[in-house]
Short mmCIF file of C-alpha atoms and ligand atoms in Angstrom, two decimals:
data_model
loop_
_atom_site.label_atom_id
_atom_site.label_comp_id
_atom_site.label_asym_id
_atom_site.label_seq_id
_atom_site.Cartn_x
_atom_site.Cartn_y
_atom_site.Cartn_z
CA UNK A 26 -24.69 4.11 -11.95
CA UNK A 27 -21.48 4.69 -9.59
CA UNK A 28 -18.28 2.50 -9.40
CA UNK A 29 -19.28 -1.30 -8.46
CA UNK A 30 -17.08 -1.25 -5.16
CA UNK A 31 -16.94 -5.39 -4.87
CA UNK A 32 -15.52 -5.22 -8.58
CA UNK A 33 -12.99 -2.62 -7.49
CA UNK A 34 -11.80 -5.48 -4.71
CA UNK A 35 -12.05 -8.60 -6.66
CA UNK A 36 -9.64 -6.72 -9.21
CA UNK A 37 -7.76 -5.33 -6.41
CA UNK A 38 -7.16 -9.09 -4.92
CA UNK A 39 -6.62 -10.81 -8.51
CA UNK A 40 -3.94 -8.41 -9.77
CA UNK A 41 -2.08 -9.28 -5.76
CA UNK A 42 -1.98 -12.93 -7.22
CA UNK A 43 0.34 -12.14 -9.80
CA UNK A 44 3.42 -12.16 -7.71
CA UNK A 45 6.92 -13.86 -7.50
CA UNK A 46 6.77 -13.26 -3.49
CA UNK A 47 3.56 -14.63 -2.79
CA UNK A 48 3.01 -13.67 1.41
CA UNK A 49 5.47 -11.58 1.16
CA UNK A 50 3.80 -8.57 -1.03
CA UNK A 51 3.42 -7.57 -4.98
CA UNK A 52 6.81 -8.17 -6.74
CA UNK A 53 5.85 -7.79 -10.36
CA UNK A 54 8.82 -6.96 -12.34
CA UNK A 55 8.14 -5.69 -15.93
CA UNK A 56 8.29 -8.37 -18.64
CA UNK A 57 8.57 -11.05 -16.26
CA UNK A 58 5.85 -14.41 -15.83
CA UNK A 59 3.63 -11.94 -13.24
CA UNK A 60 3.36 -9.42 -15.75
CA UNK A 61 2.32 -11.53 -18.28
CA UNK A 62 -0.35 -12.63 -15.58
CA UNK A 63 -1.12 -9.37 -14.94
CA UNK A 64 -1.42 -8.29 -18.62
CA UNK A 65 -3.49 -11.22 -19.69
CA UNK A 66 -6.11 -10.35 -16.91
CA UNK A 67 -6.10 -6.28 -17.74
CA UNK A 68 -6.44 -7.09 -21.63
CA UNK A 69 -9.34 -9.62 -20.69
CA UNK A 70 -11.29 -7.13 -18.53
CA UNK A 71 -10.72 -4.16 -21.07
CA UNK A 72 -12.23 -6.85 -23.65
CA UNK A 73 -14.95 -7.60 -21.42
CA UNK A 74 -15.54 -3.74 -21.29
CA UNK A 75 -15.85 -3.48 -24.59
CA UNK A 76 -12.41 -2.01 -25.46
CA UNK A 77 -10.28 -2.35 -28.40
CA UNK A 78 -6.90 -3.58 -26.72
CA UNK A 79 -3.77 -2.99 -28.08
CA UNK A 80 0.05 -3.01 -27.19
CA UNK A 81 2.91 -0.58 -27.92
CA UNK A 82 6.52 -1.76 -28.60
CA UNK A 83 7.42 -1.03 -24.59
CA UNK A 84 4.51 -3.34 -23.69
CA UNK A 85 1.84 -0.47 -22.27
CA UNK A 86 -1.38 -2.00 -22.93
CA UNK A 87 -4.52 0.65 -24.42
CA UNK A 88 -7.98 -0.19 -24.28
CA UNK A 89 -9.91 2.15 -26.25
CA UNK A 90 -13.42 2.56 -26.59
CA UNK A 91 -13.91 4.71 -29.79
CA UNK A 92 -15.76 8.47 -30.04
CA UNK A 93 -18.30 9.92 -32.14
CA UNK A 94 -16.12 13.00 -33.12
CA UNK A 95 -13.63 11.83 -36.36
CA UNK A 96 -10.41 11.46 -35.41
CA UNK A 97 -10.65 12.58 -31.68
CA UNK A 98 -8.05 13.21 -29.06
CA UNK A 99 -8.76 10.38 -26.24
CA UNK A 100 -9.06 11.49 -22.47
CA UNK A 101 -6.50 8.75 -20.85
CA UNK A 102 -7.19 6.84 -17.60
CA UNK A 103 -4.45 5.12 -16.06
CA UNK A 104 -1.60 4.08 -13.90
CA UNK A 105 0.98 1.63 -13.77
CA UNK A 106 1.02 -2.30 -13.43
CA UNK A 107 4.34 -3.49 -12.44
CA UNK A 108 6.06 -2.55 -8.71
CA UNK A 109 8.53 -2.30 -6.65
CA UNK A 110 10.43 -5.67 -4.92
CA UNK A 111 8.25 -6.79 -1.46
CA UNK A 112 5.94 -3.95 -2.92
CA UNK A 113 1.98 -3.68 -1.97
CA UNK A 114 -1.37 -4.46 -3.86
CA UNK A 115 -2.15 -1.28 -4.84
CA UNK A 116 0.70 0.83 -5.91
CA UNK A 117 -0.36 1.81 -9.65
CA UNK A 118 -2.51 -1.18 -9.43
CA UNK A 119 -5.33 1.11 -8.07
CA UNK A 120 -4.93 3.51 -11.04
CA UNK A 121 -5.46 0.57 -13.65
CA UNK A 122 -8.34 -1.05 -12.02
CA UNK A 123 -10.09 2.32 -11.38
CA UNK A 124 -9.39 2.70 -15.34
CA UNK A 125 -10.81 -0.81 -15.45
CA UNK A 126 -13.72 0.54 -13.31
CA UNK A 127 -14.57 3.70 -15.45
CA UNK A 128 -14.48 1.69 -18.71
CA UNK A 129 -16.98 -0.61 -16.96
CA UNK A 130 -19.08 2.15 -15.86
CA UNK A 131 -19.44 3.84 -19.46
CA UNK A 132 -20.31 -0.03 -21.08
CA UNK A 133 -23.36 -0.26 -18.59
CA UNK A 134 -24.41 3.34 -18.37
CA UNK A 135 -24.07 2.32 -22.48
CA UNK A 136 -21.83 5.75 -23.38
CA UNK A 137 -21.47 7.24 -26.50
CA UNK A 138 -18.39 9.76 -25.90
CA UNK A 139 -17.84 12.16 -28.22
CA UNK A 140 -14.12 12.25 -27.70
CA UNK A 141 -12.55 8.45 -27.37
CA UNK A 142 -11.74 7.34 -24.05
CA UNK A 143 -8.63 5.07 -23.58
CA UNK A 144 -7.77 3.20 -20.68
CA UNK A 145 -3.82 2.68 -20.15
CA UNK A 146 -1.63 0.24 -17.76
CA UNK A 147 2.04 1.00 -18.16
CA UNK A 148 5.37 -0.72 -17.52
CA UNK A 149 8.25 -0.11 -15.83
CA UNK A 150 6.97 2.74 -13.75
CA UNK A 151 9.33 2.26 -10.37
CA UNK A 152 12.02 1.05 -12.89
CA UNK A 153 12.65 -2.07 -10.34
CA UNK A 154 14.28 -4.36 -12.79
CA UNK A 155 15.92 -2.18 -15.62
CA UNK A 156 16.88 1.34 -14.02
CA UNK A 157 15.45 5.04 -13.91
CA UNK A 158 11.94 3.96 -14.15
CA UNK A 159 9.07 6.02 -15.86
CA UNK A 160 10.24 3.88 -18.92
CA UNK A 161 7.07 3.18 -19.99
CA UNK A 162 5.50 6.76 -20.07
CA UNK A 163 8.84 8.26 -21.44
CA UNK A 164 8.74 5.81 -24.21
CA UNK A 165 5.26 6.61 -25.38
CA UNK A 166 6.51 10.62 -25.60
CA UNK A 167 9.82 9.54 -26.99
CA UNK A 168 12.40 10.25 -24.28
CA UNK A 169 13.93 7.36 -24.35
CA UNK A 170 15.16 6.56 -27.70
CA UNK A 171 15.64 3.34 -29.34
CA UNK A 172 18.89 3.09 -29.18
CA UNK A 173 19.02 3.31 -25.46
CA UNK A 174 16.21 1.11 -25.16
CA UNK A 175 17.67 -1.70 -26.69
CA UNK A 176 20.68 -1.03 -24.58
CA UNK A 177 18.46 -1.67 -20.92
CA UNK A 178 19.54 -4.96 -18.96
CA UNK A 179 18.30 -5.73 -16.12
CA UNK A 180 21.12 -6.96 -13.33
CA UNK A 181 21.33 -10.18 -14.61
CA UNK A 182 22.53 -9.36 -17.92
CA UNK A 183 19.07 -9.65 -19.45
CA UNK A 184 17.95 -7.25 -22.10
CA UNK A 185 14.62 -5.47 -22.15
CA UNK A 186 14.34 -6.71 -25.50
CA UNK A 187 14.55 -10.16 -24.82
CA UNK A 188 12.76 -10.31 -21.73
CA UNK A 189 9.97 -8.54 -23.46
CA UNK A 190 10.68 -11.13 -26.57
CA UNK A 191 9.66 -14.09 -23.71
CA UNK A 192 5.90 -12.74 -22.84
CA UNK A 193 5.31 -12.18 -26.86
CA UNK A 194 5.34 -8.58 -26.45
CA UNK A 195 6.18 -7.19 -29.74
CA UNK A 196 8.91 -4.79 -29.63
CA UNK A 197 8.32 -3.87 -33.68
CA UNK A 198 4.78 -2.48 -32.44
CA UNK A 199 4.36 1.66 -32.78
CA UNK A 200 6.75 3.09 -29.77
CA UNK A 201 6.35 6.97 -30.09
CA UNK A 202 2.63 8.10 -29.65
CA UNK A 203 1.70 11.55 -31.05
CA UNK A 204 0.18 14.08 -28.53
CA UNK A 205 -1.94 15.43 -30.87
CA UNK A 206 -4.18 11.67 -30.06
CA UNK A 207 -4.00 12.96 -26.16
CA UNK A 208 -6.72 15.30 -25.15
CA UNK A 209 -5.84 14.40 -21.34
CA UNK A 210 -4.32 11.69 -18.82
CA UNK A 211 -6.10 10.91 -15.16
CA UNK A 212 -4.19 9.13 -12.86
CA UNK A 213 -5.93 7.66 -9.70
CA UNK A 214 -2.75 6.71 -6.99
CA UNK A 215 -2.53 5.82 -3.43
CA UNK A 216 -0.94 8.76 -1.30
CA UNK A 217 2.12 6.64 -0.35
CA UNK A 218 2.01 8.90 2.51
CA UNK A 219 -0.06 10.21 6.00
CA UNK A 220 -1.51 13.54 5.52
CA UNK A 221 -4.95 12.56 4.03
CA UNK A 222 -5.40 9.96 6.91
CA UNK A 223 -4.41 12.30 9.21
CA UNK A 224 -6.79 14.75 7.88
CA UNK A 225 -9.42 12.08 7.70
CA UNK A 226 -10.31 13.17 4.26
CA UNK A 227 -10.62 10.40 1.07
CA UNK A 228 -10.11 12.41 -1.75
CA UNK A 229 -6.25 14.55 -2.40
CA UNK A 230 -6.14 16.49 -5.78
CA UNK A 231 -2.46 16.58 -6.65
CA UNK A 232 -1.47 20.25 -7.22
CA UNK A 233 2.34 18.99 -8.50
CA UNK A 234 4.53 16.40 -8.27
CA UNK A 235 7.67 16.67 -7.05
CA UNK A 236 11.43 16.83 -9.33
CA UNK A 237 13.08 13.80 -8.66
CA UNK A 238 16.72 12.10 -9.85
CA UNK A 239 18.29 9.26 -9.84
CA UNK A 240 21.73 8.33 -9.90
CA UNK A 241 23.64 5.37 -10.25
CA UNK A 242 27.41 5.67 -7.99
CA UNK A 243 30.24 3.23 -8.68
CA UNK A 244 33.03 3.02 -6.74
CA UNK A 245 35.85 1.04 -7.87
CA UNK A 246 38.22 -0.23 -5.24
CA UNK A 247 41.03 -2.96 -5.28
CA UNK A 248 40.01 -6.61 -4.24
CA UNK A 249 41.91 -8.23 -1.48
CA UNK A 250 43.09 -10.90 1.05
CA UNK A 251 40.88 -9.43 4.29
CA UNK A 252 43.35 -11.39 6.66
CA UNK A 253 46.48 -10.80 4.66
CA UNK A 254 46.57 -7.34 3.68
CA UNK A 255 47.60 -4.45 5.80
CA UNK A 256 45.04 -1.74 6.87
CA UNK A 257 47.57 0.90 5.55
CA UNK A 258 47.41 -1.10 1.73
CA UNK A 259 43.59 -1.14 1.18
CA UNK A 260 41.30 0.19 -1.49
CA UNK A 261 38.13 -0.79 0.20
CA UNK A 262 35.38 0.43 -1.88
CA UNK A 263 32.90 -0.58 0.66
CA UNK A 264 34.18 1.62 3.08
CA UNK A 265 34.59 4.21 1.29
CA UNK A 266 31.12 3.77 -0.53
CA UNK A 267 29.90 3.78 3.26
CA UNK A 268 31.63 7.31 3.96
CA UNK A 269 29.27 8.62 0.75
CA UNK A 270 26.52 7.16 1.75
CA UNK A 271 26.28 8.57 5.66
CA UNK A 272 27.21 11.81 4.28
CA UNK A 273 23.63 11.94 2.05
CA UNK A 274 21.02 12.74 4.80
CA UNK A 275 23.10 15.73 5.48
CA UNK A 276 22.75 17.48 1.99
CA UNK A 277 19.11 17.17 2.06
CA UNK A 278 18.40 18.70 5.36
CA UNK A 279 20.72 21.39 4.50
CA UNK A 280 18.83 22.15 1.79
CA UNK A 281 15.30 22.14 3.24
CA UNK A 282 12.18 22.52 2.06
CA UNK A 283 11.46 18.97 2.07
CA UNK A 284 14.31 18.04 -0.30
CA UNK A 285 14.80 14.02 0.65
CA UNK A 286 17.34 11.81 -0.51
CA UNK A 287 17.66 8.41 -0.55
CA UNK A 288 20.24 5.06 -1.25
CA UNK A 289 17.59 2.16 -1.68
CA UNK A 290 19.67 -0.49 -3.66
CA UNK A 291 23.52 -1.37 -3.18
CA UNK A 292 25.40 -4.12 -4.86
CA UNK A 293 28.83 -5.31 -3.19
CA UNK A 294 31.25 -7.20 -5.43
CA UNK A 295 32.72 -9.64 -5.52
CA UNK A 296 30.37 -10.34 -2.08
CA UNK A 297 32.43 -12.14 0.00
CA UNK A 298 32.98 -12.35 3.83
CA UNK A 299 37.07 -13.39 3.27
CA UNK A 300 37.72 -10.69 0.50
CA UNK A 301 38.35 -6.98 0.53
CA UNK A 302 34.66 -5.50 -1.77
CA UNK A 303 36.64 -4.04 -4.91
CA UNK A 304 33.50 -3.05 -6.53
CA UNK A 305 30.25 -1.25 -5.21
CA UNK A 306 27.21 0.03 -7.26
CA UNK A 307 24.60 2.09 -4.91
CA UNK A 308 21.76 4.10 -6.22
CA UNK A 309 21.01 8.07 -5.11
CA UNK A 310 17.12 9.37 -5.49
CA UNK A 311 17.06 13.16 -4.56
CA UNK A 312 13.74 14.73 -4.45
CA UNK A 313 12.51 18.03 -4.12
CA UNK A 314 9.45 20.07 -4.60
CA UNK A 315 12.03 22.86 -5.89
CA UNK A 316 14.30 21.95 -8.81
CA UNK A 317 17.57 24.38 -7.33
CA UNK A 318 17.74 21.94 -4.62
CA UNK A 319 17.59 18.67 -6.50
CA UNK A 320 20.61 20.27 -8.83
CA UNK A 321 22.36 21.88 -5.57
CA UNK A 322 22.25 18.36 -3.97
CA UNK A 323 23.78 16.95 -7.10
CA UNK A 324 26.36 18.67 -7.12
CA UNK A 325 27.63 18.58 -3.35
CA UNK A 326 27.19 14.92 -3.65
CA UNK A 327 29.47 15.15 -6.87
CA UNK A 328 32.01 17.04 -5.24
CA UNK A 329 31.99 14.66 -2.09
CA UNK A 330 32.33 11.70 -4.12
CA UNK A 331 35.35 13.33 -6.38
CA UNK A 332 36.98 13.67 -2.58
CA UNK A 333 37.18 9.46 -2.25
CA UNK A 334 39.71 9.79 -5.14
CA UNK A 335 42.68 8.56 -3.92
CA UNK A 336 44.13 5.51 -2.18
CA UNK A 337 43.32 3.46 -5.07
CA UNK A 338 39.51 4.22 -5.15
CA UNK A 339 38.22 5.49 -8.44
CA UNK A 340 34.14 6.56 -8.54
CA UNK A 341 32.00 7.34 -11.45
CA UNK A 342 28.15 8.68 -11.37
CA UNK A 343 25.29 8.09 -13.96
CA UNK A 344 22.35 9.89 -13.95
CA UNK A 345 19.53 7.55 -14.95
CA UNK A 346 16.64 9.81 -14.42
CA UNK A 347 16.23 13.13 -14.25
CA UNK A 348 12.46 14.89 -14.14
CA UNK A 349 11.77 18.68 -12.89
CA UNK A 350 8.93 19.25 -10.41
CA UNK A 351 5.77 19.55 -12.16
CA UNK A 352 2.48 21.28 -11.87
CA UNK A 353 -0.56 19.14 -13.06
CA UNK A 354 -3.31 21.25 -15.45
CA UNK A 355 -5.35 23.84 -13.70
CA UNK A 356 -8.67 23.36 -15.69
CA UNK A 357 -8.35 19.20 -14.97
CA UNK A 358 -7.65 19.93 -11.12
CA UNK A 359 -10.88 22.43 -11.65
CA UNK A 360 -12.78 19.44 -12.80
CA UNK A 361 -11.83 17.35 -10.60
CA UNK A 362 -12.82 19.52 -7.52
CA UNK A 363 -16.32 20.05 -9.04
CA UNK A 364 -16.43 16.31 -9.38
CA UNK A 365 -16.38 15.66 -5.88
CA UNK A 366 -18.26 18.72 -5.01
CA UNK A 367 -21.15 17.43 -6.92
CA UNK A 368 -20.58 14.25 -5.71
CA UNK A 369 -20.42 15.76 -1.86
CA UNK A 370 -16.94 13.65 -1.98
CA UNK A 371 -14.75 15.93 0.46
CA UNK A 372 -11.62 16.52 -1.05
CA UNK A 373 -7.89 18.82 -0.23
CA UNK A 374 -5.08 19.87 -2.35
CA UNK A 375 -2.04 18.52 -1.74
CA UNK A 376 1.20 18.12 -3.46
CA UNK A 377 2.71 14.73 -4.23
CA UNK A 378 6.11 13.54 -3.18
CA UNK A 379 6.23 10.39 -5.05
CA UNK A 380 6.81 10.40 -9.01
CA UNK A 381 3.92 9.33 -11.36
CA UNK A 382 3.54 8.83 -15.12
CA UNK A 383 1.52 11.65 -15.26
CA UNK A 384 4.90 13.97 -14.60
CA UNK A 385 6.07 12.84 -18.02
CA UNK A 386 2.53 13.22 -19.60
CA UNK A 387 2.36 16.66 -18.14
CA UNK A 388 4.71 18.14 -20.91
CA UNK A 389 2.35 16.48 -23.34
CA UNK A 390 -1.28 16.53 -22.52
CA UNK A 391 -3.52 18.09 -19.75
CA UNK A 392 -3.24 16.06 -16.58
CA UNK A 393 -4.67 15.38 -13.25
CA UNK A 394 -4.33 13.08 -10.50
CA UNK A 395 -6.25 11.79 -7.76
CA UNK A 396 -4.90 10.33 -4.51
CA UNK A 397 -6.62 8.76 -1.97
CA UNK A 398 -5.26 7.33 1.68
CA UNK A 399 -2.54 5.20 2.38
CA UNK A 400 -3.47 3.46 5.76
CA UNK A 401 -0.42 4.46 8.45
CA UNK A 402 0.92 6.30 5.38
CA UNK A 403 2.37 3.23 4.30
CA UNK A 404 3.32 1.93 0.79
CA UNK A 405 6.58 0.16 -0.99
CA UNK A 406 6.07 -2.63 1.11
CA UNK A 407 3.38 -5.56 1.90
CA UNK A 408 1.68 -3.75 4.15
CA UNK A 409 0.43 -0.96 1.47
CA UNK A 410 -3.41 -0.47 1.84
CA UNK A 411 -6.02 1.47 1.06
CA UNK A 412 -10.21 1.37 1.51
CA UNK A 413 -11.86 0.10 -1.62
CA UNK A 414 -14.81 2.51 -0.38
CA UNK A 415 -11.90 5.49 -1.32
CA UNK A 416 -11.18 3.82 -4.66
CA UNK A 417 -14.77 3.82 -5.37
CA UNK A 418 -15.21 7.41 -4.17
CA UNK A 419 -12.11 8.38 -6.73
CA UNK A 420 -13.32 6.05 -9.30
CA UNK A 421 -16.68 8.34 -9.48
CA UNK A 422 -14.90 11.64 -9.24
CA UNK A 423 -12.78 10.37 -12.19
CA UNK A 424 -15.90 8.79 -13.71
CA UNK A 425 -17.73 12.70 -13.65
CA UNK A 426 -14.89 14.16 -14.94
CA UNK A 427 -13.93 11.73 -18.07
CA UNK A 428 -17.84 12.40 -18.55
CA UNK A 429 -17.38 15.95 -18.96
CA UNK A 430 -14.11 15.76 -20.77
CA UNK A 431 -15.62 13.30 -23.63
CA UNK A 432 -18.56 15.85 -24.30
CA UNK A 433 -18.66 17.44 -27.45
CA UNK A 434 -18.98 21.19 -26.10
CA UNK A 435 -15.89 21.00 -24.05
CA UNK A 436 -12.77 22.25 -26.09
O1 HGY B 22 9.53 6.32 -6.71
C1 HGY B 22 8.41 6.80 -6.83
O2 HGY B 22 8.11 7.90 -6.39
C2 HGY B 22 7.35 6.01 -7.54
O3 HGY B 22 6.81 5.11 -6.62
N1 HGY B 22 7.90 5.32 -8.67
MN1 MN B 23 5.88 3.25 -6.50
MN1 MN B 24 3.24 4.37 -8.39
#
């Protein structure tokens, strides 16, 4: 039996309901009413599955279907469920549902795996509502301690905590897991880019992912009368928060190699068209498939921004995540190729340029990932889609492989 494409869809389109922008894409922010949506829906197919479903204390739902061997490792399948603002149907979404897909495939094709197998959807991959992101995965391997995550807000002053507190999630469940209970993690994700369209092939097996930062740059100005005070007697952090900001394309291209860098969110206070901005907080995402240029960005960028001290303006930087390039697991992207050779399922290497949960798990556990096409390369906005015939195609390489890796012989 292969992945049921129409199931693939109809999950596809339900988990696209759950939105606070319906028409105008996926905005599913973690712990808010469309997760809770969401999660009811994943926990109700995993049931249907047969799964055992729990939650951890960030909210990451399991679904576990149990092995013959006594306390087993479990092979992982999995992505993320919540997304960016205005985002599309099937960023992380895809991973779940083909997660969904291969736990539906082993109930009919009635599988008895030696090794468990556990199907995952996490929170608060893109980190859209309380910073950094990966918070979900980083949790699980305990890199974000519990003091910090009872310090996370999101910009209205809300605490994870509490937010979390609101959809019953219980934030006294087990946190840390131990990665002795992780044999391996498979991640299914859209491309969120052209080069398997333009390639016309379905299948990409992620060689690495590339080392990625954020940052977090205040810059504190003065506040002031815009009709009233001189242009000589200004601390305009919005200007000089603009002078930063031009100056970023720069340091990536200098530094090549694909390095890319990028200010997606900007808050102006106190926001108003009368009054001098004494107050801006703009984010910095640096990416690189080598980790010297990520740190040789970061520090150019810290120098430039020491330079807008004076005249009054006073800036401050937080890193809020930090992650090295990675390189997924040789025998898994082995696997994985055999898969689709088996399966006649034509397939390339390619590296990834957008961050995954599997980048944290990779210091753990063996991982692999999967991609398959982004139509016009397009994702991180409504227009995100991908073929459900591709899905279905990744959903049986993944299916082969979780087969092999929940066999007794394979050690
Ligand atoms: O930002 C990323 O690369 C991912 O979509 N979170
Ligand atoms: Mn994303
Ligand atoms: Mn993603």
């Amino acid at each position: 039996m292969t992945a049921n494409q129409q199931r693939i869809e109809q999950h596809i389109e339900s988990l696209s309901r759950f939105t606070a922008t319906p028409g105008k894409g996926v905005t599913r922010l973690t712990y808010s009413e469309e997760d809770l949506q969401a999660r009811n829906y994943i926990k109700e197919k995993m049931m249907n599955y047969g799964l055992r479903v729990t939650e951890d204390g960030f909210g990451n739902i399991f679904g576990k279907l149990e092995g013959t061997l006594p306390d087993a490792p479990s092979v992982i399948v999995g992505s993320h469920f919540d997304s960016v603002p205005n985002g599309g149907a099937y960023d992380g979404t895809a991973g779940v549902v083909v997660g969904l897909e291969v736990a539906a495939l082993f109930k009919e094709n009635n599988m008895k795996p030696a090794y468990p197998l556990e199907i995952i959807a996490l929170v608060e991959e893109e980190g859209s509502r309380f910073g950094g992101g990966l918070m979900g995965s980083r949790g699980m391997m305990g890199l974000l301690t519990e003091e910090d995550f009872k310090k996370l807000a999101d910009r209205d002053g809300i605490l994870a905590v509490d937010a979390m507190a609101d959809i019953w999630v219980n934030p006294a469940n087990g946190k840390k897991r131990d990665p002795k209970t992780m044999k391996a993690f498979l991640e299914l994700h859209i491309e969120q880019g052209p080069i398997l369209e333009e390639k016309g092939i379905q299948i990409g097996v992620v060689e690495t992912i590339v080392g990625l930062t954020q940052l977090e740059v205040t810059v504190q100005g003065k506040a002031g009368h815009a009709g009233t005070t001189p242009m000589d007697r200004r601390s305009d952090a919005l200007v000089s928060a603009s002078q930063i900001i031009a100056a970023l394309p720069r340091l990536a291209t200098d530094e090549g190699e694909g390095t890319v860098i990028t200010t997606g969110r900007l808050n102006v206070f106190p926001n108003g068209a009368n009054v001098i901005p004494d107050k801006v907080v703009f984010t910095v995402d640096i990416r690189s498939g080598k980790e010297e240029h990520v740190l040789n960005v970061v520090r150019k960028l810290e120098a430039f921004i020491a330079q807008q001290n004076c005249h009054g303006i006073n800036t401050s930087t937080e890193q809020q995540l930090y992650i090295a390039p990675k390189e997924l697991d040789a025998d898994i992207r082995s696997l994985l190729k055999e898969a689709s050779d088996k399966l006649e399922i034509p397939y390339c290497s390619i590296n990834s340029g957008a961050g995954h949960d599997a980048m944290v798990f990779s210091d753990f556990t063996a991982c692999g990932m999967v991609f398959i096409p982004s139509k016009d390369g397009l994702s991180h906005c409504p227009e995100e889609w991908s073929d459900a015939s591709h899905l279905a195609d990744g959903t049986d390489i993944i299916y082969e492989t979780v087969k092999r890796l929940t066999e007794a012989k394979r050690l």
